[in-house]
Short mmCIF file of C-alpha atoms and ligand atoms in Angstrom, two decimals:
data_model
loop_
_atom_site.label_atom_id
_atom_site.label_comp_id
_atom_site.label_asym_id
_atom_site.label_seq_id
_atom_site.Cartn_x
_atom_site.Cartn_y
_atom_site.Cartn_z
CA MET A 1 106.24 109.47 93.30
CA LEU A 2 103.91 108.31 96.07
CA ILE A 3 100.24 109.14 95.51
CA GLY A 4 97.99 110.50 98.26
CA ALA A 5 94.63 109.07 99.33
CA LYS A 6 91.39 110.34 100.80
CA ILE A 7 88.22 108.86 102.22
CA THR A 8 85.26 109.74 100.00
CA GLY A 9 82.51 107.57 101.47
CA VAL A 10 81.28 105.92 104.65
CA GLY A 11 78.42 103.46 105.07
CA ALA A 12 76.64 101.33 107.67
CA GLY A 13 74.90 97.98 107.91
CA ILE A 14 73.11 97.54 111.23
CA PRO A 15 70.67 94.72 112.07
CA LYS A 16 67.17 95.97 112.94
CA SER A 17 66.67 93.69 115.95
CA ILE A 18 67.58 95.40 119.25
CA VAL A 19 68.50 93.61 122.49
CA THR A 20 68.21 95.82 125.59
CA ASN A 21 69.91 95.43 128.97
CA GLN A 22 66.47 94.51 130.33
CA ASP A 23 66.29 91.64 127.79
CA LEU A 24 69.66 90.39 129.09
CA GLU A 25 68.43 90.52 132.70
CA LYS A 26 66.14 87.64 131.69
CA LEU A 27 69.06 85.56 130.33
CA VAL A 28 71.86 86.01 132.89
CA ASP A 29 72.38 87.26 136.44
CA THR A 30 72.95 90.92 135.55
CA SER A 31 71.22 94.29 135.76
CA ASP A 32 70.69 97.30 133.53
CA GLU A 33 72.41 99.38 136.23
CA TRP A 34 75.57 97.15 136.28
CA ILE A 35 75.87 97.12 132.50
CA ARG A 36 75.33 100.89 132.14
CA THR A 37 77.73 101.90 134.91
CA ARG A 38 80.52 99.41 133.98
CA THR A 39 80.30 99.76 130.18
CA GLY A 40 77.95 102.60 129.14
CA ILE A 41 76.02 100.14 126.93
CA LYS A 42 72.21 100.34 126.88
CA THR A 43 71.31 98.41 123.72
CA ARG A 44 72.97 96.39 120.96
CA HIS A 45 71.73 95.22 117.54
CA ILE A 46 71.82 91.47 116.94
CA VAL A 47 71.41 89.52 113.68
CA LYS A 48 68.31 87.38 113.15
CA GLU A 49 68.55 83.80 111.82
CA ASN A 50 68.30 84.90 108.17
CA GLU A 51 71.00 87.59 108.54
CA SER A 52 74.78 87.17 108.33
CA ASN A 53 78.14 88.89 108.38
CA SER A 54 78.11 89.19 104.57
CA LYS A 55 74.58 90.63 104.53
CA LEU A 56 75.65 93.46 106.86
CA ALA A 57 78.89 94.00 104.91
CA ILE A 58 76.93 94.27 101.63
CA GLU A 59 74.54 96.84 103.17
CA ALA A 60 77.47 98.93 104.42
CA ALA A 61 79.21 98.66 101.03
CA ILE A 62 76.14 99.86 99.09
CA ASP A 63 75.66 102.75 101.53
CA ALA A 64 79.32 103.85 101.26
CA ILE A 65 79.25 103.62 97.45
CA GLY A 66 76.16 105.88 97.45
CA TYR A 67 77.88 108.33 99.82
CA ALA A 68 80.96 108.53 97.56
CA ASN A 69 78.90 108.42 94.34
CA ILE A 70 81.15 105.89 92.61
CA ASN A 71 80.33 103.10 90.17
CA PRO A 72 80.90 99.55 91.55
CA ASN A 73 82.63 98.71 88.24
CA ASP A 74 85.34 101.23 89.09
CA ILE A 75 86.28 99.58 92.40
CA ASP A 76 89.74 97.98 92.18
CA LEU A 77 89.88 96.18 95.53
CA ILE A 78 87.59 95.14 98.39
CA ILE A 79 89.08 94.39 101.81
CA VAL A 80 86.82 93.10 104.58
CA ALA A 81 88.18 93.15 108.12
CA THR A 82 86.33 90.46 110.05
CA SER A 83 86.92 87.76 112.62
CA THR A 84 83.42 86.29 112.23
CA PRO A 85 83.07 85.56 108.48
CA ASP A 86 80.22 83.46 107.03
CA ASN A 87 82.78 80.91 105.74
CA LEU A 88 86.49 80.13 105.79
CA TYR A 89 85.97 80.59 102.05
CA PRO A 90 84.53 82.13 99.98
CA SER A 91 85.64 85.23 101.85
CA THR A 92 83.11 87.86 102.93
CA ALA A 93 84.96 90.25 100.58
CA CYS A 94 84.23 87.95 97.60
CA LEU A 95 80.56 87.72 98.66
CA VAL A 96 80.42 91.54 98.75
CA GLN A 97 82.18 91.76 95.35
CA GLY A 98 79.62 89.45 93.75
CA ALA A 99 76.61 91.11 95.38
CA ILE A 100 77.48 94.69 94.46
CA GLY A 101 78.68 93.87 90.95
CA ALA A 102 82.23 95.13 91.42
CA SER A 103 83.23 93.24 88.29
CA HIS A 104 86.87 94.37 88.16
CA ALA A 105 87.71 94.19 91.86
CA ALA A 106 90.12 91.90 93.68
CA ALA A 107 88.78 90.88 97.09
CA PHE A 108 90.09 89.39 100.33
CA ASP A 109 89.36 89.23 104.06
CA LEU A 110 91.80 90.38 106.74
CA GLU A 111 91.66 89.37 110.41
CA ALA A 112 92.90 91.69 113.14
CA ALA A 113 89.86 91.45 115.45
CA CYS A 114 88.61 94.85 116.68
CA THR A 115 91.66 96.63 115.18
CA GLY A 116 90.80 95.14 111.77
CA ILE A 117 89.46 98.33 110.21
CA ILE A 118 92.71 100.22 111.00
CA TYR A 119 94.72 97.36 109.47
CA ALA A 120 92.45 97.26 106.39
CA LEU A 121 92.65 101.03 105.93
CA SER A 122 96.42 100.84 106.19
CA VAL A 123 96.71 97.99 103.63
CA GLY A 124 94.36 99.82 101.23
CA LEU A 125 96.39 103.00 101.61
CA GLU A 126 99.61 101.20 100.61
CA PHE A 127 97.98 99.92 97.38
CA ILE A 128 96.98 103.50 96.55
CA LYS A 129 100.32 105.08 97.49
CA THR A 130 102.18 102.76 95.10
CA GLY A 131 99.77 103.55 92.25
CA THR A 132 98.48 99.95 92.06
CA TYR A 133 94.82 100.82 92.70
CA GLN A 134 92.66 103.98 92.60
CA LYS A 135 89.38 103.06 94.33
CA ILE A 136 89.15 100.71 97.29
CA LEU A 137 86.28 99.58 99.48
CA VAL A 138 87.36 98.90 103.06
CA ILE A 139 84.78 97.23 105.29
CA GLY A 140 84.71 96.16 108.94
CA ALA A 141 81.99 93.59 109.65
CA ASP A 142 81.36 91.35 112.63
CA VAL A 143 78.61 89.19 114.10
CA HIS A 144 80.02 88.34 117.50
CA SER A 145 76.54 87.31 118.66
CA ARG A 146 77.13 83.99 116.85
CA PHE A 147 80.26 83.34 118.99
CA LEU A 148 79.00 84.39 122.42
CA ASP A 149 78.06 82.13 125.30
CA TRP A 150 74.66 83.61 126.13
CA GLU A 151 74.99 82.12 129.64
CA ASP A 152 78.26 84.01 130.37
CA ARG A 153 77.43 87.44 131.85
CA ASN A 154 81.08 88.51 131.57
CA THR A 155 80.94 88.60 127.77
CA CYS A 156 77.40 88.37 126.36
CA ILE A 157 76.44 91.88 127.52
CA LEU A 158 79.27 93.60 125.66
CA PHE A 159 78.94 92.86 121.96
CA GLY A 160 76.62 93.86 119.12
CA ASP A 161 76.60 93.04 115.40
CA GLY A 162 77.22 95.47 112.55
CA ALA A 163 79.23 96.53 109.53
CA GLY A 164 80.83 99.83 108.58
CA ALA A 165 82.54 100.73 105.31
CA PHE A 166 84.88 103.36 103.87
CA VAL A 167 85.57 104.20 100.23
CA ILE A 168 89.17 105.35 99.77
CA GLU A 169 90.36 106.92 96.55
CA ALA A 170 93.63 108.07 95.06
CA SER A 171 94.05 111.78 95.56
CA PRO A 172 97.21 113.06 93.86
CA GLY A 173 98.51 116.23 95.50
CA ASP A 174 95.95 116.15 98.33
CA ASN A 175 96.80 113.34 100.75
CA GLN A 176 94.20 113.19 103.54
CA ILE A 177 95.11 109.89 105.21
CA LEU A 178 97.95 111.50 107.12
CA SER A 179 99.30 108.44 108.91
CA THR A 180 98.65 104.88 110.01
CA TYR A 181 100.34 102.91 112.79
CA LEU A 182 99.91 99.17 113.47
CA ARG A 183 101.09 96.96 116.35
CA SER A 184 100.60 93.42 117.66
CA ASP A 185 101.54 91.28 120.66
CA GLY A 186 100.74 87.60 120.15
CA GLY A 187 102.30 86.84 123.54
CA ARG A 188 99.12 88.19 125.13
CA GLY A 189 96.75 86.64 122.57
CA HIS A 190 95.17 84.34 125.16
CA LEU A 191 93.61 87.34 126.94
CA ILE A 192 90.77 87.50 124.39
CA CYS A 193 90.14 84.70 121.94
CA ILE A 194 87.64 82.69 119.92
CA PRO A 195 89.16 79.28 119.14
CA ASN A 196 88.21 77.95 115.71
CA SER A 197 86.30 74.83 116.68
CA ASN A 198 87.17 72.75 113.62
CA SER A 199 90.92 73.31 113.30
CA SER A 200 91.79 73.86 116.97
CA PHE A 201 90.02 70.72 118.18
CA PRO A 202 90.73 67.69 116.00
CA HIS A 203 87.86 65.25 116.21
CA GLU A 204 87.16 61.75 115.09
CA GLY A 205 85.30 61.11 111.87
CA SER A 206 82.48 63.54 111.19
CA LYS A 207 81.52 64.03 114.86
CA PRO A 208 81.48 67.81 115.44
CA PRO A 209 83.36 69.21 118.46
CA GLU A 210 81.33 70.62 121.32
CA ALA A 211 79.86 73.97 120.33
CA VAL A 212 80.99 75.50 123.63
CA LYS A 213 84.62 75.40 122.51
CA ARG A 214 84.10 78.11 119.91
CA PHE A 215 82.78 80.75 122.31
CA LEU A 216 84.58 84.02 122.94
CA LYS A 217 86.65 84.01 126.13
CA MET A 218 88.07 87.17 127.65
CA ASN A 219 90.01 88.44 130.65
CA GLY A 220 88.11 91.74 130.87
CA LYS A 221 90.33 93.43 133.45
CA ALA A 222 93.55 92.65 131.55
CA ILE A 223 92.07 93.89 128.25
CA TYR A 224 90.90 97.06 130.02
CA GLU A 225 94.43 97.74 131.29
CA PHE A 226 95.92 96.96 127.86
CA ALA A 227 93.45 99.37 126.17
CA ILE A 228 94.03 102.37 128.39
CA ASN A 229 97.80 102.11 127.79
CA ALA A 230 97.74 101.12 124.09
CA ILE A 231 95.35 103.88 122.98
CA PRO A 232 97.44 106.91 124.07
CA GLU A 233 100.65 105.27 122.77
CA ALA A 234 99.08 104.58 119.35
CA LEU A 235 97.59 108.08 119.14
CA LYS A 236 100.85 109.79 120.04
CA THR A 237 102.80 107.74 117.47
CA ALA A 238 100.19 108.27 114.72
CA CYS A 239 100.25 112.04 115.42
CA ASP A 240 104.06 112.09 115.27
CA LYS A 241 103.97 110.22 111.95
CA ALA A 242 101.41 112.73 110.63
CA ASN A 243 103.51 115.67 111.87
CA ILE A 244 100.70 117.01 114.02
CA ALA A 245 100.37 117.56 117.78
CA LEU A 246 97.77 115.76 119.93
CA GLY A 247 96.18 119.20 120.37
CA ASP A 248 95.51 119.40 116.61
CA ILE A 249 92.98 116.54 116.81
CA ASP A 250 89.40 117.78 116.27
CA TYR A 251 87.67 114.45 116.95
CA LEU A 252 88.72 111.19 118.59
CA ILE A 253 87.02 108.09 117.22
CA PRO A 254 88.15 105.19 119.42
CA HIS A 255 87.13 101.54 119.07
CA GLN A 256 83.78 101.40 120.86
CA ALA A 257 84.29 98.78 123.57
CA ASN A 258 83.45 100.50 126.82
CA GLN A 259 82.51 104.13 127.63
CA ARG A 260 84.80 104.02 130.69
CA ILE A 261 87.81 103.27 128.44
CA ILE A 262 86.82 106.12 126.09
CA ASP A 263 86.36 108.58 128.98
CA SER A 264 89.61 107.58 130.65
CA VAL A 265 91.59 108.15 127.44
CA ALA A 266 89.82 111.46 126.77
CA SER A 267 90.70 112.72 130.22
CA LYS A 268 94.38 111.63 129.82
CA LEU A 269 94.48 113.59 126.54
CA ASN A 270 92.49 116.61 127.83
CA LEU A 271 89.83 116.24 125.15
CA LYS A 272 86.46 117.97 125.45
CA LYS A 273 83.23 115.94 125.50
CA GLU A 274 82.16 117.25 122.07
CA GLN A 275 85.43 115.98 120.53
CA LEU A 276 84.66 112.40 121.61
CA ILE A 277 82.75 110.25 119.17
CA SER A 278 80.85 107.47 120.90
CA ASN A 279 77.90 105.27 120.00
CA VAL A 280 78.70 102.37 122.33
CA ALA A 281 75.50 103.09 124.31
CA GLU A 282 73.32 102.23 121.31
CA VAL A 283 75.29 99.51 119.47
CA GLY A 284 77.69 97.97 122.02
CA ASN A 285 81.05 96.63 120.85
CA THR A 286 80.71 95.86 117.13
CA SER A 287 84.39 94.88 116.81
CA ALA A 288 85.86 95.64 113.34
CA ALA A 289 82.75 97.68 112.44
CA SER A 290 82.86 99.99 115.43
CA ILE A 291 85.02 102.88 114.13
CA PRO A 292 83.29 103.44 110.74
CA LEU A 293 79.89 102.96 112.42
CA ALA A 294 80.73 105.60 115.03
CA ILE A 295 81.88 108.03 112.32
CA TRP A 296 78.77 107.30 110.23
CA GLN A 297 76.45 108.05 113.17
CA ALA A 298 78.38 111.20 114.18
CA LEU A 299 78.16 112.53 110.62
CA GLN A 300 74.43 111.76 110.50
CA ALA A 301 73.96 113.58 113.80
CA GLY A 302 76.03 116.57 112.61
CA GLN A 303 78.55 116.03 115.43
CA ILE A 304 81.52 115.79 113.04
CA LYS A 305 81.74 118.92 110.92
CA PRO A 306 84.08 118.57 107.91
CA PRO A 307 86.81 119.54 107.29
CA ALA A 308 88.16 117.97 110.47
CA ILE A 309 91.23 116.16 111.75
CA CYS A 310 90.00 112.78 112.99
CA ALA A 311 92.06 110.37 115.07
CA LEU A 312 90.94 106.75 114.69
CA VAL A 313 92.29 104.29 117.25
CA GLY A 314 91.62 100.56 117.62
CA PHE A 315 92.60 97.74 119.96
CA GLY A 316 91.58 94.14 120.46
CA GLY A 317 92.23 90.46 119.91
CA GLY A 318 95.63 89.29 118.75
CA LEU A 319 96.51 91.36 120.68
CA THR A 320 96.46 94.10 118.08
CA TRP A 321 96.27 97.87 118.23
CA GLY A 322 96.77 100.82 115.92
CA ALA A 323 95.73 104.30 114.89
CA SER A 324 95.24 106.51 111.86
CA ILE A 325 95.07 110.28 111.48
CA ILE A 326 92.66 111.43 108.79
CA LYS A 327 91.63 114.79 107.44
CA TRP A 328 87.88 114.25 106.91
CA THR A 329 86.39 116.25 104.05
CA ALA A 330 83.89 113.78 102.58
CA ILE A 331 80.26 114.90 102.30
CA ASP A 332 77.41 112.54 101.40
CA SER A 333 76.84 112.85 97.63
CA ARG A 334 73.13 112.19 98.22
CA ASN A 335 72.85 115.47 100.20
CA ARG A 336 74.90 117.60 97.84
O1 UT7 B 1 87.16 94.84 121.78
C1 UT7 B 1 87.91 94.59 122.94
C2 UT7 B 1 87.00 93.81 123.81
N1 UT7 B 1 86.99 93.87 125.19
C3 UT7 B 1 87.07 94.95 126.00
O2 UT7 B 1 87.32 96.04 125.65
C4 UT7 B 1 86.81 94.64 127.43
C5 UT7 B 1 87.57 95.53 128.39
N2 UT7 B 1 87.12 95.28 129.77
C6 UT7 B 1 85.98 95.80 130.24
O3 UT7 B 1 85.27 96.50 129.53
C7 UT7 B 1 85.62 95.51 131.69
O4 UT7 B 1 86.68 94.82 132.30
C8 UT7 B 1 84.30 94.68 131.84
C9 UT7 B 1 83.11 95.54 131.48
C10 UT7 B 1 84.36 93.44 130.96
C11 UT7 B 1 84.14 94.23 133.30
O5 UT7 B 1 84.17 95.36 134.16
P1 UT7 B 1 85.06 95.33 135.48
O6 UT7 B 1 84.81 96.58 136.20
O7 UT7 B 1 86.48 95.05 135.07
O8 UT7 B 1 84.42 94.12 136.26
P2 UT7 B 1 85.12 92.79 136.83
O9 UT7 B 1 85.50 91.89 135.71
O10 UT7 B 1 86.16 93.21 137.80
O11 UT7 B 1 83.94 92.16 137.62
C12 UT7 B 1 83.44 92.74 138.81
C13 UT7 B 1 82.32 91.85 139.30
C14 UT7 B 1 82.65 90.37 139.34
O12 UT7 B 1 82.04 89.83 140.48
P3 UT7 B 1 82.93 89.44 141.76
O13 UT7 B 1 83.89 88.40 141.25
O14 UT7 B 1 83.60 90.70 142.18
O15 UT7 B 1 81.91 88.93 142.71
C15 UT7 B 1 81.95 89.82 138.12
O16 UT7 B 1 81.57 88.48 138.27
O17 UT7 B 1 81.19 91.98 138.44
C16 UT7 B 1 80.73 90.69 138.06
N3 UT7 B 1 80.15 90.76 136.71
C17 UT7 B 1 78.88 91.11 136.50
N4 UT7 B 1 77.87 91.43 137.34
C18 UT7 B 1 76.69 91.74 136.79
C19 UT7 B 1 80.75 90.52 135.52
N5 UT7 B 1 79.87 90.70 134.52
C20 UT7 B 1 78.70 91.06 135.11
C21 UT7 B 1 77.43 91.38 134.61
N6 UT7 B 1 76.46 91.72 135.49
N7 UT7 B 1 77.17 91.38 133.28
#
């Protein structure tokens, strides 16, 4: 018999250092007005020299464990969705496992760019449904600031750093992760990419390749078009798989890339403003972290009121896209 699952915790790891649009006006030929009207972004948080992807992931993990009130020793598996890990190995997931003392947990990283958290949630869910594991930590963590060309106004204004985490637990007889849906299209992968400088560019001896080759490159307009078509398709399919109608969704939590994309999808789906969860203005596009971070902030602000049907939808590099329908009931154990 397949076992159900539910989310019991959510956590955040956000760097303290804030970069405003006005700060960026000093770096590139841009303006606060252009960035706000084209993207909705006002600020983003950026890691300092002594911070890293794993540091943010560990912070989010500890926060989510506190929210769910579980013992790190009871965690069976840690999955970190990231495209900007500290190392090729050890994985960020193993660094988290060691730091939080999850002594019995398996750990691995998964890469599906900004859709990574939906992929990680989906993989975790399968381990629970088959009875293999009972408690899983799923984290999305990215530090795109380390892969941006800070002289390219097309990309450097968009991204912020951060980590967000979910605890998912087996829940026999009360399945609350109602569906997941994953897609990819490698044929359009060139539209947004970060080449890996060492393996993509063979070089002689120990001479490192030019740093510029590892910067993020993006065709913004094409990704915009892709997003506004992929999001409704993923939502509709995830709702069908969950046996609910689009009208049953209480809150939409889309990948936080651009407020215009979020608003356009909301208007296509006839959603009200209060059903839209968005923190892109404060944190920018935090890639794999963006969905759990948006949920975390909305819960803190009292915007999401459990129990609620939440529709999570992601899109990004790969290309990848996907969605998950979740009945959210989790309340922070520290406020109980
Ligand atoms: O996680 C997935 C990641 N990516 C996305 O979701 C990105 C999706 N795409 C977008 O969000 C939008 O396409 C952008 C915000 C990236 C760009 O907005 P746009 O309305 O599509 O602008 P555009 O690319 O058509 O550029 C319009 C103009 C161009 O000037 P010209 O060629 O018309 O003279 C750009 O050079 O705006 C210029 N521009 C800027 N101007 C001031 C581009 N970036 C900037 C900037 N400041 N930062």
